[in-house]
Short mmCIF file of C-alpha atoms and ligand atoms in Angstrom, two decimals:
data_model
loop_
_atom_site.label_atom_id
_atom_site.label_comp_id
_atom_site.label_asym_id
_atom_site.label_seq_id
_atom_site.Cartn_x
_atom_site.Cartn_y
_atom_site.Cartn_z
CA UNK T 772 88.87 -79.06 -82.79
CA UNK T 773 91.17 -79.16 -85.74
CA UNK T 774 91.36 -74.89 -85.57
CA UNK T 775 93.19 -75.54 -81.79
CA UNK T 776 95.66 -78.31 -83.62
CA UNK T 777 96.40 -75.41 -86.08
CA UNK T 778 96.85 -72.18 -83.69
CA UNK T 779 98.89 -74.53 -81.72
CA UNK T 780 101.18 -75.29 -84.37
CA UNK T 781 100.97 -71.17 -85.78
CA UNK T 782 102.07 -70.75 -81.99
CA UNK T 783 105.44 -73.44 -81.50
CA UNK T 784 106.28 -71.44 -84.95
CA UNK T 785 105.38 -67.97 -84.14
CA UNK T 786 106.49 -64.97 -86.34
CA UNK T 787 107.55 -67.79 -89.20
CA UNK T 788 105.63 -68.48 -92.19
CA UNK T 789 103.89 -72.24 -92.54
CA UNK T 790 103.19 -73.18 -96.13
CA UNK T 791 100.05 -74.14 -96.72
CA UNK T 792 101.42 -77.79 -98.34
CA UNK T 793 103.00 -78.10 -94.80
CA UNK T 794 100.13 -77.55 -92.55
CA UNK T 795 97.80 -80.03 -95.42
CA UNK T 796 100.89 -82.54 -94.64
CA UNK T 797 100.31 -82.12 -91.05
CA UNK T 798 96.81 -82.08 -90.23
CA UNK T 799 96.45 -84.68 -93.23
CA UNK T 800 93.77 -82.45 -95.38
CA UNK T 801 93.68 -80.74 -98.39
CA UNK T 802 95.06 -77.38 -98.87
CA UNK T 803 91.09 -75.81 -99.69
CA UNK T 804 90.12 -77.16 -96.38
CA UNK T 805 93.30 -75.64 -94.70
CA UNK T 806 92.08 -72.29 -96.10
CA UNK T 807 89.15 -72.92 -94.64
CA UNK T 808 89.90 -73.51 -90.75
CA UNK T 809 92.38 -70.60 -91.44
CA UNK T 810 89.12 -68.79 -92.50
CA UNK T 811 87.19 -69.79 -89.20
CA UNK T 812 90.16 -68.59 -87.13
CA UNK T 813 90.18 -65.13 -88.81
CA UNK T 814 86.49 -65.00 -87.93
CA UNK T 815 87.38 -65.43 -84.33
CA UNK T 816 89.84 -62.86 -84.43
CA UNK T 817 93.05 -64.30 -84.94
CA UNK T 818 94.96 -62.25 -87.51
CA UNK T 819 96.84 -64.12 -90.02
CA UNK T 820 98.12 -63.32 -93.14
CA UNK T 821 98.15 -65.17 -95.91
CA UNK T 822 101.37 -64.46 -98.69
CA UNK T 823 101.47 -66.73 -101.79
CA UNK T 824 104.98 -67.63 -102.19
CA UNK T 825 105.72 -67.67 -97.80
CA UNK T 826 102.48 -69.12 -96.37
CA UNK T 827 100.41 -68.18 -93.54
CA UNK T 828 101.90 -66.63 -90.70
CA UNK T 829 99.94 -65.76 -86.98
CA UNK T 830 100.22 -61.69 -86.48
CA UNK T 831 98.48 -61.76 -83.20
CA UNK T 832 96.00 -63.33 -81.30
CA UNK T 833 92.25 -61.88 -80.37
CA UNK T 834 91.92 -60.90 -76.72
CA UNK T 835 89.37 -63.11 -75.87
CA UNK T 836 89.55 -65.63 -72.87
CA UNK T 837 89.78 -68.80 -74.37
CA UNK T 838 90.72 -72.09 -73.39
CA UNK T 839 93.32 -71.92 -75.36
CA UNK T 840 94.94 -68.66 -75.18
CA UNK T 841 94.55 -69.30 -71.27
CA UNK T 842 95.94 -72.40 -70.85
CA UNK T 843 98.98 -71.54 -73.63
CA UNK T 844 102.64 -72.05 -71.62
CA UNK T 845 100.89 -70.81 -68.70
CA UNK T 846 103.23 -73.23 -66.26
CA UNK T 847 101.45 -73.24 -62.91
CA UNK T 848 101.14 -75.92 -60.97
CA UNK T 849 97.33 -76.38 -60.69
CA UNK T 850 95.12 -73.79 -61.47
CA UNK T 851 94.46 -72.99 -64.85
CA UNK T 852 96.25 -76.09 -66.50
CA UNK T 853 92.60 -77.08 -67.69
CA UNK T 854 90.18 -74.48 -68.53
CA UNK T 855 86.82 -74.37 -69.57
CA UNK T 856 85.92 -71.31 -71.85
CA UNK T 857 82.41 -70.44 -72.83
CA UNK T 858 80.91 -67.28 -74.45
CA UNK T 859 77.97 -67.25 -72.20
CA UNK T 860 76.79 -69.16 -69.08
CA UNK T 861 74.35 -69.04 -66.75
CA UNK T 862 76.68 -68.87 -63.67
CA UNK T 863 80.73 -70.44 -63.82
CA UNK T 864 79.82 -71.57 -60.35
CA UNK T 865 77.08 -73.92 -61.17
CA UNK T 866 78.39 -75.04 -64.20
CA UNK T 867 81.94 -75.62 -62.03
CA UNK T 868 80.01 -77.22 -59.38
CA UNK T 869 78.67 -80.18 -62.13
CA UNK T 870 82.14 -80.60 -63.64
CA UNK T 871 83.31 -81.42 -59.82
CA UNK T 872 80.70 -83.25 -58.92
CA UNK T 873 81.39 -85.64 -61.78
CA UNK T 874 85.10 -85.66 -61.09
CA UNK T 875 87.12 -83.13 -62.15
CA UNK T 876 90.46 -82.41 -60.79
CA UNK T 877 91.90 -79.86 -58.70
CA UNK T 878 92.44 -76.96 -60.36
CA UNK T 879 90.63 -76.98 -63.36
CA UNK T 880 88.67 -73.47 -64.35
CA UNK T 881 85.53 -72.40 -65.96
CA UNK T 882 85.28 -69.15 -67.36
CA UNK T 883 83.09 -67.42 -69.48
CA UNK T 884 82.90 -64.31 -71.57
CA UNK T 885 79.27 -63.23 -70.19
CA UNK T 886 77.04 -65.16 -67.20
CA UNK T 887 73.43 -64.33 -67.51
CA UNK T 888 72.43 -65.35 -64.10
CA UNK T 889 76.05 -64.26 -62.37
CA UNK T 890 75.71 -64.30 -58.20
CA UNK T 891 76.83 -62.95 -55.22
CA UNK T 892 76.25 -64.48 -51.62
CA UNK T 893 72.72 -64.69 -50.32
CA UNK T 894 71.31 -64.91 -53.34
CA UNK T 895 72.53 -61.51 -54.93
CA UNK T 896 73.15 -60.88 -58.28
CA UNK T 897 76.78 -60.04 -59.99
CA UNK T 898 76.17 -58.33 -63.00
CA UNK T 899 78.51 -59.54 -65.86
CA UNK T 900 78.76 -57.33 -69.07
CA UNK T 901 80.01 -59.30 -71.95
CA UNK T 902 83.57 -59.47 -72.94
CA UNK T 903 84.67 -56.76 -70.87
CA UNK T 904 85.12 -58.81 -67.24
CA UNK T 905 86.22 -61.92 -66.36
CA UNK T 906 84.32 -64.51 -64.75
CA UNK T 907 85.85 -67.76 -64.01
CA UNK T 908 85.48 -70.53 -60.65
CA UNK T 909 87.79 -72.90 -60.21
CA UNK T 910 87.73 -76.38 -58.34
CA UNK T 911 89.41 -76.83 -55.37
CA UNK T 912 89.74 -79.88 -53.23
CA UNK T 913 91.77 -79.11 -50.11
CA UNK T 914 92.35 -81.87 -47.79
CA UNK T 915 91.04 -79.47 -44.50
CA UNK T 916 88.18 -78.96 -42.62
CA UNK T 917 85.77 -77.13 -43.46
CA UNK T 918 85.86 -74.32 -40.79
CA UNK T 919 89.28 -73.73 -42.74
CA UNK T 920 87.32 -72.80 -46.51
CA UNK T 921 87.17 -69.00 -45.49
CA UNK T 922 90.90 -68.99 -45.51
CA UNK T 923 90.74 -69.60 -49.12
CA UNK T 924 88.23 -66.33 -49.93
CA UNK T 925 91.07 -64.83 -48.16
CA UNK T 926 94.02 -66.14 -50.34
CA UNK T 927 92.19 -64.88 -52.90
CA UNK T 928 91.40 -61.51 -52.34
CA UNK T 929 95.15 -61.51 -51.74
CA UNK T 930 96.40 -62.89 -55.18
CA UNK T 931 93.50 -60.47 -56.61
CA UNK T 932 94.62 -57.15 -55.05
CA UNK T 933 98.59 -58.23 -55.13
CA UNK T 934 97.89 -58.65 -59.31
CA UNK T 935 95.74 -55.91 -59.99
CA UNK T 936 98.54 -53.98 -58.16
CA UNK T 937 101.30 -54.92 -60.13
CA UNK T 938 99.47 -55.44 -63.05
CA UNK T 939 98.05 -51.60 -63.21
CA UNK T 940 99.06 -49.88 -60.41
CA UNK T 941 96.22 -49.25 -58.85
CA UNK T 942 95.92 -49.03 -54.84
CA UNK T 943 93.69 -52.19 -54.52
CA UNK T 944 92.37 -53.01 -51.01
CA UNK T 945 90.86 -56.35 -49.36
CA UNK T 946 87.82 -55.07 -47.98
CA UNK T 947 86.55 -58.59 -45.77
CA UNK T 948 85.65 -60.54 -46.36
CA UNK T 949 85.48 -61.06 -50.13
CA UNK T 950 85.94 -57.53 -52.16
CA UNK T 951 88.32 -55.89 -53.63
CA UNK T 952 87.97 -51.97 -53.92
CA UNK T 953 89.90 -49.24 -55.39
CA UNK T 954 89.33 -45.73 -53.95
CA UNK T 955 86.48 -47.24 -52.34
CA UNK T 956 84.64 -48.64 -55.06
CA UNK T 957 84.12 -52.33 -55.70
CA UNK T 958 85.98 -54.04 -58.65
CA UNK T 959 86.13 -57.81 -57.71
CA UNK T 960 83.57 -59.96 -55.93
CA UNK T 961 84.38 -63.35 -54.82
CA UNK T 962 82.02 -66.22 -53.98
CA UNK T 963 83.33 -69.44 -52.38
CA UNK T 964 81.14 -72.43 -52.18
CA UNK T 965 81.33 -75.32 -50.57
CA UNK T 966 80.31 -79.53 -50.98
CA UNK T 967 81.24 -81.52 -48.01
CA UNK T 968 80.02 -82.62 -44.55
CA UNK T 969 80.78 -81.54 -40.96
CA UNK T 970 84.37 -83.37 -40.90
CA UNK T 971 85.24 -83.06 -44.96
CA UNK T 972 85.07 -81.15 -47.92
CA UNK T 973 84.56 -83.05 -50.79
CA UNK T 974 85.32 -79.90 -53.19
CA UNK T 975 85.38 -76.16 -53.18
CA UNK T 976 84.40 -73.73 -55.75
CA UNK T 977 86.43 -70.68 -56.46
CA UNK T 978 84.43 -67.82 -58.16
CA UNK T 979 85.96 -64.83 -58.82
CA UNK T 980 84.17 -61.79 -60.95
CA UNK T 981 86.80 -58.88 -61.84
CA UNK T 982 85.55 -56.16 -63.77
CA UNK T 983 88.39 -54.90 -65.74
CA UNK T 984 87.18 -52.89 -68.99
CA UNK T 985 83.86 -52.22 -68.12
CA UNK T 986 82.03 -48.77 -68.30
CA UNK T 987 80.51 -47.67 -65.15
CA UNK T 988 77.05 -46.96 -66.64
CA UNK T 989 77.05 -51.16 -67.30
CA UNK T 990 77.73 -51.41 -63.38
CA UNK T 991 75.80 -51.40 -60.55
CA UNK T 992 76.70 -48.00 -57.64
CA UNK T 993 79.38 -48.13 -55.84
CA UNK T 994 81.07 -50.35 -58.58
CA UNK T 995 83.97 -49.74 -60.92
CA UNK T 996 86.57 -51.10 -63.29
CA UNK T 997 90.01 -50.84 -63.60
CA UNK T 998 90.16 -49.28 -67.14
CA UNK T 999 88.13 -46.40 -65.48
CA UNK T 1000 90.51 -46.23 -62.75
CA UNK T 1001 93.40 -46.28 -64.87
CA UNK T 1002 92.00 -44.28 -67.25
CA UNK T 1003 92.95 -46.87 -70.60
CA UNK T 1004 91.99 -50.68 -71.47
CA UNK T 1005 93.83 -53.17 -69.91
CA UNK T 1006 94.81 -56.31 -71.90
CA UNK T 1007 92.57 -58.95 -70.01
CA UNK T 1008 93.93 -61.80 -71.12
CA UNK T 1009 97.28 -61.19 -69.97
CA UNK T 1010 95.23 -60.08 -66.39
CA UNK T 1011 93.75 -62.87 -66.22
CA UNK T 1012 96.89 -65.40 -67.09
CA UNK T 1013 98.61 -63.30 -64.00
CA UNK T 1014 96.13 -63.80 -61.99
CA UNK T 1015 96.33 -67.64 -62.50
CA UNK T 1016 99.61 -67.86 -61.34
CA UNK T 1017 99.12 -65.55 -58.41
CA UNK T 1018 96.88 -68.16 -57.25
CA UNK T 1019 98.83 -70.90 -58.16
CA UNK T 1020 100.98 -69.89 -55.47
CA UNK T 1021 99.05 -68.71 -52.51
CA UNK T 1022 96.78 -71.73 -52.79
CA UNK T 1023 99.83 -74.22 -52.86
CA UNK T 1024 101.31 -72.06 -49.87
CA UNK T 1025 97.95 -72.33 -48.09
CA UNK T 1026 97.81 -76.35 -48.77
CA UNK T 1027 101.20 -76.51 -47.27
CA UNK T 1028 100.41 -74.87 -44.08
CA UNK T 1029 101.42 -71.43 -44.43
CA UNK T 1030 98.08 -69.32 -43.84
CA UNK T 1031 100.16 -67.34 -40.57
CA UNK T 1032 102.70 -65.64 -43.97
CA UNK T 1033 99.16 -65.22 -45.83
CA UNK T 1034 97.48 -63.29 -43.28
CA UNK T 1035 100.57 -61.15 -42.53
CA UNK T 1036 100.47 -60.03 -45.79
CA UNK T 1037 96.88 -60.34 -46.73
CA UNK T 1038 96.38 -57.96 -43.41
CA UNK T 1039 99.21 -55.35 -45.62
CA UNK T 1040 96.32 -55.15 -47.93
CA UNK T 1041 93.16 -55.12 -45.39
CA UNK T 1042 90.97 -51.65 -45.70
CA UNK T 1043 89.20 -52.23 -42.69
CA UNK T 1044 91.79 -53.22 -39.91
CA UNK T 1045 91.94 -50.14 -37.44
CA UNK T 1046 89.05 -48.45 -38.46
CA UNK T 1047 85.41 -47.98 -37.07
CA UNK T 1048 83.16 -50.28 -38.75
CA UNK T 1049 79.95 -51.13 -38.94
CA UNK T 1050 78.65 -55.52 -39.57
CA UNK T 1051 75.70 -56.54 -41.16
CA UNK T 1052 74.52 -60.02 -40.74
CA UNK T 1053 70.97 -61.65 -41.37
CA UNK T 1054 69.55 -58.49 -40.15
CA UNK T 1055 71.99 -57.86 -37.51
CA UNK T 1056 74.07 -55.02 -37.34
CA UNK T 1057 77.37 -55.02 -35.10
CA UNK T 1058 79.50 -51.49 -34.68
CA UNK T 1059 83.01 -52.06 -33.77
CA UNK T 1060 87.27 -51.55 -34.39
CA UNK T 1061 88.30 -53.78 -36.67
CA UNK T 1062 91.47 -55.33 -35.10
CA UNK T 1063 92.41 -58.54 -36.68
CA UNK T 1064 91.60 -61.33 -38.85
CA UNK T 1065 92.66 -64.81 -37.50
CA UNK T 1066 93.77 -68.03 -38.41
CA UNK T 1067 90.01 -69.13 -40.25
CA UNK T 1068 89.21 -65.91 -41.44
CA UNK T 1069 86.95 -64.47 -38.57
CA UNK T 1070 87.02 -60.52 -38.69
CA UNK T 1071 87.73 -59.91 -34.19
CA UNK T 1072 85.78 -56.99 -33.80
CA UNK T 1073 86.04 -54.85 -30.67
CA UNK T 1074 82.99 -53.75 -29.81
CA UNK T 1075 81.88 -50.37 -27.66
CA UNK T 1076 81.53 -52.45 -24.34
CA UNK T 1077 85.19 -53.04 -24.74
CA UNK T 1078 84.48 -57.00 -25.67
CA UNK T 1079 85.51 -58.68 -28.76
CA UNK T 1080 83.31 -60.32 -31.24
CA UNK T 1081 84.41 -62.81 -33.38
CA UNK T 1082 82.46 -62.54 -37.08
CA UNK T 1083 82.71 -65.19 -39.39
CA UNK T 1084 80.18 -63.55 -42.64
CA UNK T 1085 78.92 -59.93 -42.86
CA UNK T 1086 78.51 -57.05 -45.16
CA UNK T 1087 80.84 -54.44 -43.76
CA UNK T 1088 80.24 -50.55 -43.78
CA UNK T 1089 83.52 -48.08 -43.29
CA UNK T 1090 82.33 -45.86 -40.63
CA UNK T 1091 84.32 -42.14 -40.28
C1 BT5 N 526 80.12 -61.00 -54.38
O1 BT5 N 526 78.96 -61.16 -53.67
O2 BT5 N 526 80.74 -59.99 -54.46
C2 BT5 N 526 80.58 -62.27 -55.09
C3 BT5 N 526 80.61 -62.10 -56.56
C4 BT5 N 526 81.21 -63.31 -57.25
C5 BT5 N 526 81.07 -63.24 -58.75
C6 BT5 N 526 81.74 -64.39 -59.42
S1 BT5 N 526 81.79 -64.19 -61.15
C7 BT5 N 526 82.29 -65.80 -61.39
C8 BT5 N 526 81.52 -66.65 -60.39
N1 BT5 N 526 80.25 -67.07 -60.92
C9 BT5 N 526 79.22 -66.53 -60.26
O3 BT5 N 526 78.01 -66.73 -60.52
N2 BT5 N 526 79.68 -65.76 -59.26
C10 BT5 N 526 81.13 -65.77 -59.20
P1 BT5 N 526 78.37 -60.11 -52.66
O4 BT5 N 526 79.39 -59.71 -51.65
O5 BT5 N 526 77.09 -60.69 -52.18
O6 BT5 N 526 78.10 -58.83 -53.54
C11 BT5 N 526 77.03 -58.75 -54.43
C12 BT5 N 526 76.73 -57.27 -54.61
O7 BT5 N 526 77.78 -56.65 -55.36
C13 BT5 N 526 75.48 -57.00 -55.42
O8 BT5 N 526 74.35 -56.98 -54.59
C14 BT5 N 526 75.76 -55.63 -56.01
O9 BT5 N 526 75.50 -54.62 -55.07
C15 BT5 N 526 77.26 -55.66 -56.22
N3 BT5 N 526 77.62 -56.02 -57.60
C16 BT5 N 526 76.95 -56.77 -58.49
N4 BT5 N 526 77.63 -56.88 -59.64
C17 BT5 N 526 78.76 -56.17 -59.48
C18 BT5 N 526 79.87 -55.91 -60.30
N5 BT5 N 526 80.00 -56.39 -61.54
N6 BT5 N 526 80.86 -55.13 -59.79
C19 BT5 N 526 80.79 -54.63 -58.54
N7 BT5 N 526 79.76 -54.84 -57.72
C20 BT5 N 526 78.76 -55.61 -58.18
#
């Protein structure tokens, strides 16, 4: 789109004035139809102002999660570097899941402002109020097994909690295996799907839901945000740009072997290691410590008989 060409070039140039001769030279059009895109952009919420003598000039951009914005000097070395941006989807999952299945590299991210049919595991629903979230999956293709994918739920949760953390402030915990709470309440679900057969994955998918200015009345119990932890909006598309790079890493640390120095610190972060807790699984329901996670992200429960269980999916309660 000819409006990307232009913020582009507003962007090399920021805080100078571009005449609009210069930008018709450019682009090749008239001046009228300059004024025009310039129009479009204002409508989405760029602010630019126009001076006769100077030109235009970019004040500042809308906080929306855009393609662009997103992808803008982000330097990572995978994820993020292409992205995807909708204002409404059905679920970034699926629609991540068709881009890899026709080919898509490694890396590449789907995000979208609101997802009307948003999900959890098992068929659960993730409620995701427009424009004040961020939804996004991203494509992975690992060259592992696939008893190794949970490991990547677990890198994760890591680069969530470490960037919400620096980020805000806020004490953000791993709670296994794929929330993120803050003073107990949820604020990030993560969903990791898999294509591939007993000996290969062909692709993963990534999804991540953070809620980050939402109002609790829009979220379900037990849920919050971090704008009402914090107690004041957080810029989202700066959140979400860190977050990008916080997974840049971990996943290109995981790739190259290092999941022991991921689960020493991911286990920094864990909520439920050394505590009483309770497992549910497909109507099961274990009671147990909580003493480690291992190598493919099984939760090593000791249970009362003094055995140990080794859990590899389950809704977990925080017993007292
Ligand atoms: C999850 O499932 O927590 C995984 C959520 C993953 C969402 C992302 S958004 C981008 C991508 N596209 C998708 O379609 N999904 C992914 P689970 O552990 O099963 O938790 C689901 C439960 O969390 C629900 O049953 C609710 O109780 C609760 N929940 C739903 N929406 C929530 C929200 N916005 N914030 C906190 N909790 C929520």
């Amino acid at each position: 789109m000819l409006e990307d060409k232009i913020l582009e070039f507003f962007k090399r140039y920021q805080d100078k004035y571009i005449s609009g001769e210069d930008l018709s030279k450019t682009f090749n059009i008239s001046r009228s139809a300059i004024w025009k895109h310039i129009e479009k952009l204002r409508e989405e919420g760029y602010d630019i102002i126009a001076s006769p003598h100077l030109g235009y000039r970019l004040l500042s951009v809308p906080e929306r999660l855009t393609k662009i914005e997103l992808e803008w000097q982000l330097s990572t070395k995978k994820i993020g570097r292409t992205v995807y941006s909708y204002k409404e989807l059905g679920s970034t999952n699926d629609t991540a899941y068709n881009l890899a299945m026709s080919g898509e590299k490694e890396g590449a991210v789907v995000i979208a402002e609101h997802q009307t049919k948003g999900r959890g595991r098992l068929g659960r629903k993730w409620i995701s109020p427009s424009g004040k979230g961020a939804y996004f999956s991203i494509i992975l293709r690992p060259l592992l097994l696939p008893n190794q994918v949970p490991v990547i739920t677990l890198l994760a949760s890591l680069a969530v909690a470490k960037t919400i953390r620096e980020h805000t402030g806020l004490p953000a915990f791993i709670k296994w295996p794929n929330d993120i709470v803050i003073n107990s309440r949820k604020v990030c679900g993560i969903l990791t799907e898999m294509n591939g057969e007993m000996d290969r994955i062909n692709f993963v998918i990534l999804g991540i839901g953070v809620n980050i200015n939402t109002k609790k009345e829009l979220l379900p119990e037990g849920a919050t945000s971090l704008a009402e932890e914090r107690g004041s909006l957080i810029n989202r598309l700066e959140f979400v740009r860190s977050l990008f790079r916080k997974l840049d890493i971990y996943y290109s640390d995981f790739c190259n072997g290092k999941i022991k120095d991921i689960l020493k610190e991911y286990k920094r972060y864990s909520i439920i290691l050394d505590k009483h807790v309770e497992v549910n699984y497909h109507n099961k329901t274990l009671f147990g410590y909580a003493i480690d996670i291992d190598e493919e992200g099984a939760l090593i429960l000791r249970a009362p008989s003094g055995l140990n269980e080794r859990i590899l999916a389950g809704d977990v309660v925080m017993l007292r």
